[in-house]
mmCIF file of C-alpha atoms in Angstrom:
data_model
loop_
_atom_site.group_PDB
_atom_site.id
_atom_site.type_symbol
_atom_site.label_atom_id
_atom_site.label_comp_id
_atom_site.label_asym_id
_atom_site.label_seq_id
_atom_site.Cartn_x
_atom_site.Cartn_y
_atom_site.Cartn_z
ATOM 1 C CA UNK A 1 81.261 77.792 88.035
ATOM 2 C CA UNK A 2 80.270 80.376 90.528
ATOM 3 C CA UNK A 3 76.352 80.614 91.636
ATOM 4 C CA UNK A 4 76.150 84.331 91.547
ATOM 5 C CA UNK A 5 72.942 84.503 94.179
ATOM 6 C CA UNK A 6 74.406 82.180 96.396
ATOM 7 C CA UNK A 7 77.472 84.101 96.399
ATOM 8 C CA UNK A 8 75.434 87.436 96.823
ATOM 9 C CA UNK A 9 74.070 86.093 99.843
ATOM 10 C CA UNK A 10 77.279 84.679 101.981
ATOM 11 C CA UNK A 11 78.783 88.217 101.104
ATOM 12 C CA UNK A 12 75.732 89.748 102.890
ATOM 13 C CA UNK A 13 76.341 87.208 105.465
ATOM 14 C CA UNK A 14 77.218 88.359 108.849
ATOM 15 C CA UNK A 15 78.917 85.350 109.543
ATOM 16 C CA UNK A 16 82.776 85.635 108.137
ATOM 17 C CA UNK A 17 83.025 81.778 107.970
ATOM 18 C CA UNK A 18 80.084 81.895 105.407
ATOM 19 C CA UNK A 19 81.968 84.714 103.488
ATOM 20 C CA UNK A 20 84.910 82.778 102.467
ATOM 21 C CA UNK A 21 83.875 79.370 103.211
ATOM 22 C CA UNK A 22 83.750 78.986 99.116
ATOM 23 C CA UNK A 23 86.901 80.455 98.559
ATOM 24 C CA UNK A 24 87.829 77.452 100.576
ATOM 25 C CA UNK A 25 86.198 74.584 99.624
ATOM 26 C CA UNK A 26 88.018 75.680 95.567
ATOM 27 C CA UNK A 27 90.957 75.490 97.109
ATOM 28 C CA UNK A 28 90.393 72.486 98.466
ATOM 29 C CA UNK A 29 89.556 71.299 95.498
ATOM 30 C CA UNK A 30 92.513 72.714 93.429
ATOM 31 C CA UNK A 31 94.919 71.483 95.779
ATOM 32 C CA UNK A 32 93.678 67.492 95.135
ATOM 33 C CA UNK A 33 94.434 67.997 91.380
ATOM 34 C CA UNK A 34 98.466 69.319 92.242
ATOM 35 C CA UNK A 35 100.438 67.301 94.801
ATOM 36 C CA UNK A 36 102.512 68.534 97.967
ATOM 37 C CA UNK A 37 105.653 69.317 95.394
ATOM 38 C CA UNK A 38 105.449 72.339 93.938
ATOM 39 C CA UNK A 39 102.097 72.020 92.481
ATOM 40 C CA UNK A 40 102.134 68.401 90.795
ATOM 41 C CA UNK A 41 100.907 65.253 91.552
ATOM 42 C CA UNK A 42 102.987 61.972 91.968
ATOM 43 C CA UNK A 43 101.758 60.658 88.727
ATOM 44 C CA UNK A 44 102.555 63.439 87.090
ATOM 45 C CA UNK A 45 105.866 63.829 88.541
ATOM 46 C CA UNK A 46 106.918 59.959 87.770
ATOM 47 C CA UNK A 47 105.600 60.594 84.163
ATOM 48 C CA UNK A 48 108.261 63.367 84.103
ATOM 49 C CA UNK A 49 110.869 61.474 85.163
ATOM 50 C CA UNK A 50 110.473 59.119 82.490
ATOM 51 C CA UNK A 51 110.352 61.420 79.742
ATOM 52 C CA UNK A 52 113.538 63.217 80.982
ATOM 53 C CA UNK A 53 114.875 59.629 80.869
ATOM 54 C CA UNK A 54 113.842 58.593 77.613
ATOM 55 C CA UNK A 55 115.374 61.740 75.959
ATOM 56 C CA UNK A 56 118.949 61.432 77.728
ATOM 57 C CA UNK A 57 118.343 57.717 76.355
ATOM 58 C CA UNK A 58 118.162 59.270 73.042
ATOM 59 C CA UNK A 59 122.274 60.707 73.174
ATOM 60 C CA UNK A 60 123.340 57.454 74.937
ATOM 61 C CA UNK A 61 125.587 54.967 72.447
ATOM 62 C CA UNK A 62 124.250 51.494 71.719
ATOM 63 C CA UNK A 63 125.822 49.582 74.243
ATOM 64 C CA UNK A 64 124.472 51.963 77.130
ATOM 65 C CA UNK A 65 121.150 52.032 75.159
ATOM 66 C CA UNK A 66 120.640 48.954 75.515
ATOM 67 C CA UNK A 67 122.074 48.709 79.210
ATOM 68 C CA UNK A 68 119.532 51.211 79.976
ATOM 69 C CA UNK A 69 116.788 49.022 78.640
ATOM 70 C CA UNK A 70 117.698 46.048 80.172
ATOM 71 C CA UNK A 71 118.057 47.843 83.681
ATOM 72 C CA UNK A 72 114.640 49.128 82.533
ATOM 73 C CA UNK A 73 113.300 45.667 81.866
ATOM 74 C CA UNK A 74 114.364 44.019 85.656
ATOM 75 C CA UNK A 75 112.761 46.786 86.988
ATOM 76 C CA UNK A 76 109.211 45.694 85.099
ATOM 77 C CA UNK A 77 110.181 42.168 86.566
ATOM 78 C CA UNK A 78 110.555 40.915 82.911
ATOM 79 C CA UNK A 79 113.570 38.906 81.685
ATOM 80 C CA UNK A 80 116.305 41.065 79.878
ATOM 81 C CA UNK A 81 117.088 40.157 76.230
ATOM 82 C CA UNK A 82 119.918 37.917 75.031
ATOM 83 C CA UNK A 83 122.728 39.064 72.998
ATOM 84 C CA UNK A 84 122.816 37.397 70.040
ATOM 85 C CA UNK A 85 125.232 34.166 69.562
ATOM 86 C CA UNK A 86 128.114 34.976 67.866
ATOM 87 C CA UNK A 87 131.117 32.930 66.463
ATOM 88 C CA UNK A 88 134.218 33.496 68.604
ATOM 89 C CA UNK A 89 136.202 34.622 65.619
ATOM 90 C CA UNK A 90 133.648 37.485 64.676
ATOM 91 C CA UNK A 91 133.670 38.710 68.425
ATOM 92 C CA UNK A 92 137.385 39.059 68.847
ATOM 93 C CA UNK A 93 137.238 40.976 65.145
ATOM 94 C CA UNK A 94 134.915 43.180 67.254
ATOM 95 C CA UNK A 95 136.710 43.786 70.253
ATOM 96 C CA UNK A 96 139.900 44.388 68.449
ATOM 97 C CA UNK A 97 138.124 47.277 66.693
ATOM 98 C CA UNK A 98 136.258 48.431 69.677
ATOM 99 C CA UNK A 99 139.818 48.569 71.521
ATOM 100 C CA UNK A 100 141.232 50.480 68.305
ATOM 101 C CA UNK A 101 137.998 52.808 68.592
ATOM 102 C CA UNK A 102 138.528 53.372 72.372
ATOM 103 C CA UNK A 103 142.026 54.080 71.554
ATOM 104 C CA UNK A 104 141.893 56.932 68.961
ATOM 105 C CA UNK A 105 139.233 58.429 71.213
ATOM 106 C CA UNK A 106 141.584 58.217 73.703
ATOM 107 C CA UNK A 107 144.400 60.256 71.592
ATOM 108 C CA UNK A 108 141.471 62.732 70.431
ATOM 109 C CA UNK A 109 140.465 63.634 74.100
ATOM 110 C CA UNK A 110 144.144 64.113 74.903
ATOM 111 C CA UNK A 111 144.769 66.106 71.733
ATOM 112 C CA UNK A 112 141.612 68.369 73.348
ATOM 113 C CA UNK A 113 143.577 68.981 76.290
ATOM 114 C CA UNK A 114 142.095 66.127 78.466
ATOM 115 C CA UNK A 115 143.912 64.319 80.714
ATOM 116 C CA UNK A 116 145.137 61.162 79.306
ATOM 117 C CA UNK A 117 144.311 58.364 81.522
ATOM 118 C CA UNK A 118 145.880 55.171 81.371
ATOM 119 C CA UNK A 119 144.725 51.826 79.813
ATOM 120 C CA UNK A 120 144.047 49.480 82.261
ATOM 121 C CA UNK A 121 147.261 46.439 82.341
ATOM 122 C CA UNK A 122 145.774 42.601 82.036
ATOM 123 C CA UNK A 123 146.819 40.717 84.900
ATOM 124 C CA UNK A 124 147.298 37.572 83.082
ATOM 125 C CA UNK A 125 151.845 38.136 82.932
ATOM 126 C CA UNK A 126 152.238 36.937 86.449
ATOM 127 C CA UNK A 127 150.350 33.831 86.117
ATOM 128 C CA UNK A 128 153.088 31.895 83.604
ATOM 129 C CA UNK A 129 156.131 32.340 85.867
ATOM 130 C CA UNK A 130 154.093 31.289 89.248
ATOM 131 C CA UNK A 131 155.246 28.208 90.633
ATOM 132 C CA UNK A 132 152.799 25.477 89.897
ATOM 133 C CA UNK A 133 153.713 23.556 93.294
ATOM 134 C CA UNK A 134 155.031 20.030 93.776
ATOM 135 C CA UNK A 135 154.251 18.540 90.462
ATOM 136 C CA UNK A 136 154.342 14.808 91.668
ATOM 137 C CA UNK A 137 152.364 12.806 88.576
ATOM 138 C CA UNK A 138 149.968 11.298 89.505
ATOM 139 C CA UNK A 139 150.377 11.836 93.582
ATOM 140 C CA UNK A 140 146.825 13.011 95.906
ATOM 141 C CA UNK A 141 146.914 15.676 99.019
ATOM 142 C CA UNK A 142 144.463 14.738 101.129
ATOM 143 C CA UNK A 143 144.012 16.068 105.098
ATOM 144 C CA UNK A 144 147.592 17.380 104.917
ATOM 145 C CA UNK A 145 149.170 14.354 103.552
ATOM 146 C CA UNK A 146 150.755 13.849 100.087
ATOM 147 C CA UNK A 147 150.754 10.352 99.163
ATOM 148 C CA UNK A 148 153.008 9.699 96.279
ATOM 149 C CA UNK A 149 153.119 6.393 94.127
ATOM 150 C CA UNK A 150 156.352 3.868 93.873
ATOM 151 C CA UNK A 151 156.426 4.883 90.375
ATOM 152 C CA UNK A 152 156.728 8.656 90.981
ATOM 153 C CA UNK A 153 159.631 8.078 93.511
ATOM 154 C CA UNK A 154 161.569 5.977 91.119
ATOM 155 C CA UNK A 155 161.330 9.137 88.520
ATOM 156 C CA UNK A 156 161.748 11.081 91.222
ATOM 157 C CA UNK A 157 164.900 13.453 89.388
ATOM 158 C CA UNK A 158 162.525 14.615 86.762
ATOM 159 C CA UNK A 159 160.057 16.251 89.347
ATOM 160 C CA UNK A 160 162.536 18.415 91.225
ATOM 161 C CA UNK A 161 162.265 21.827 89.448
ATOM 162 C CA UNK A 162 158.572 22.386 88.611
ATOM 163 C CA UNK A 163 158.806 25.048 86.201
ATOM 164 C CA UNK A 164 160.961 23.323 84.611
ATOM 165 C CA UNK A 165 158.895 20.178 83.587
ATOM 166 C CA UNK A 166 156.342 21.702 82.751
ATOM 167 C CA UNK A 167 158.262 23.297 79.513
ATOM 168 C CA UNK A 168 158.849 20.723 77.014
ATOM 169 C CA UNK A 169 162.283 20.312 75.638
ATOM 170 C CA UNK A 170 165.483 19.454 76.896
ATOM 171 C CA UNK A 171 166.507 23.464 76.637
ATOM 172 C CA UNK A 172 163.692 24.119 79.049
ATOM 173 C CA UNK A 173 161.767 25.797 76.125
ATOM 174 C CA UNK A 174 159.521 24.585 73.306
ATOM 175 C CA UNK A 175 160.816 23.514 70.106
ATOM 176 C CA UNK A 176 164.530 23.119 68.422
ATOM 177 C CA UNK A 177 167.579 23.153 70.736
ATOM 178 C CA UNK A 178 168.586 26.100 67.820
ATOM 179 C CA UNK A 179 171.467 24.541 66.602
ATOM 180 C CA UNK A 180 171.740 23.645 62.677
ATOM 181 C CA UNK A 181 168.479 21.978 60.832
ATOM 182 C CA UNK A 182 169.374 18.396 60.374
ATOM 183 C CA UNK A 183 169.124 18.276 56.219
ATOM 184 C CA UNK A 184 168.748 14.782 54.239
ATOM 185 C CA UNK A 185 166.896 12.947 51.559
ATOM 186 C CA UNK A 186 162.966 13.330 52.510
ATOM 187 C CA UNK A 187 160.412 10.973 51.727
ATOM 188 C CA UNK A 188 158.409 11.294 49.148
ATOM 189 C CA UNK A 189 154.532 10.941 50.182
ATOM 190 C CA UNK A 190 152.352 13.424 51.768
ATOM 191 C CA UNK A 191 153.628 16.518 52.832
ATOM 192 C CA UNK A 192 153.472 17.786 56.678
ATOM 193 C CA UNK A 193 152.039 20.875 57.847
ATOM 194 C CA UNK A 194 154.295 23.558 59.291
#
């Protein structure tokens, strides 16, 4: 609010300083309400931010929802929530369907002239055919030394190709030789489970 006869009398000042030392001082005054940026104040600016934040939250899906939230929560210095436990056999259900849901979203964005990119190749293959090293029973390496037992030298012959004992079998693979199912009279009792 302006005091019209104090105003009257800086403008008939004939000082200049008294003149427009109001003008001033409002500004002054105007200037600790808005901050340095464009005419808002760091509170106001942060509370902003968050808003923006919370509405691109809103189009997010679930799992980057909640992401979002726990990111959210470390930064408050608060513990992030637990997933819920879940039996194994319900959460491979679900990642079999999320993989099937990933993948016909991956044919739709093609069909809409995306470019297809390619699903990412577990490296699990290569770990089967590795060589397991020397497969000596029940020998210890310690400081650069293998020391093996009498035992494991007199079987000596079965340890020679590693891959190869550790398949069970006389073939080298699991199971029947594949030759002709031995038939006969069976015994009567209970029956086994195949």
């Amino acid at each position: 609010m302006i005091d019209a006869k104090r105003a009257r009398k800086a403008f008939m000042s004939a000082e200049a300083s008294k003149v427009f030392a109001e003008d001033v001082e409002r500004k002054r005054e105007m200037n600790d309400d808005e901050g340095a940026d464009g005419g808002m104040s760091a509170e106001r600016l942060r509370a902003f931010r968050e808003e923006v934040r919370r509405f691109g939250a809103a189009g997010l899906s679930k799992w980057d929802r909640q992401e979002l939230e726990t990111e959210r929560l470390i930064e408050l210095g608060m513990k992030p929530k637990k997933a819920p436990r879940m039996a194994p056999s319900l959460g491979l259900g679900l990642n079999k369907a999320n993989e099937k849901r990933e993948e016909a979203k991956r044919q739709e964005m093609f069909a809409l002239g995306y470019k297809l990119e390619k699903k990412s190749k577990k490296g699990n293959d290569g770990a089967k055919d590795r060589d397991r090293g020397l497969a000596w029973g029940d020998s210890t390496f310690s400081n650069g030394v293998l020391k093996v037992k009498k035992r494991d030298m007199v079987n000596a012959d079965k340890f020679v190709d590693t891959k190869a004992m550790l398949r069970s079998g006389p073939s080298g693979r699991g199971g029947s030789s594949g030759g002709k199912k031995k038939s006969g009279k069976k015994k009567a009792g209970r029956k086994s489970k195949r």
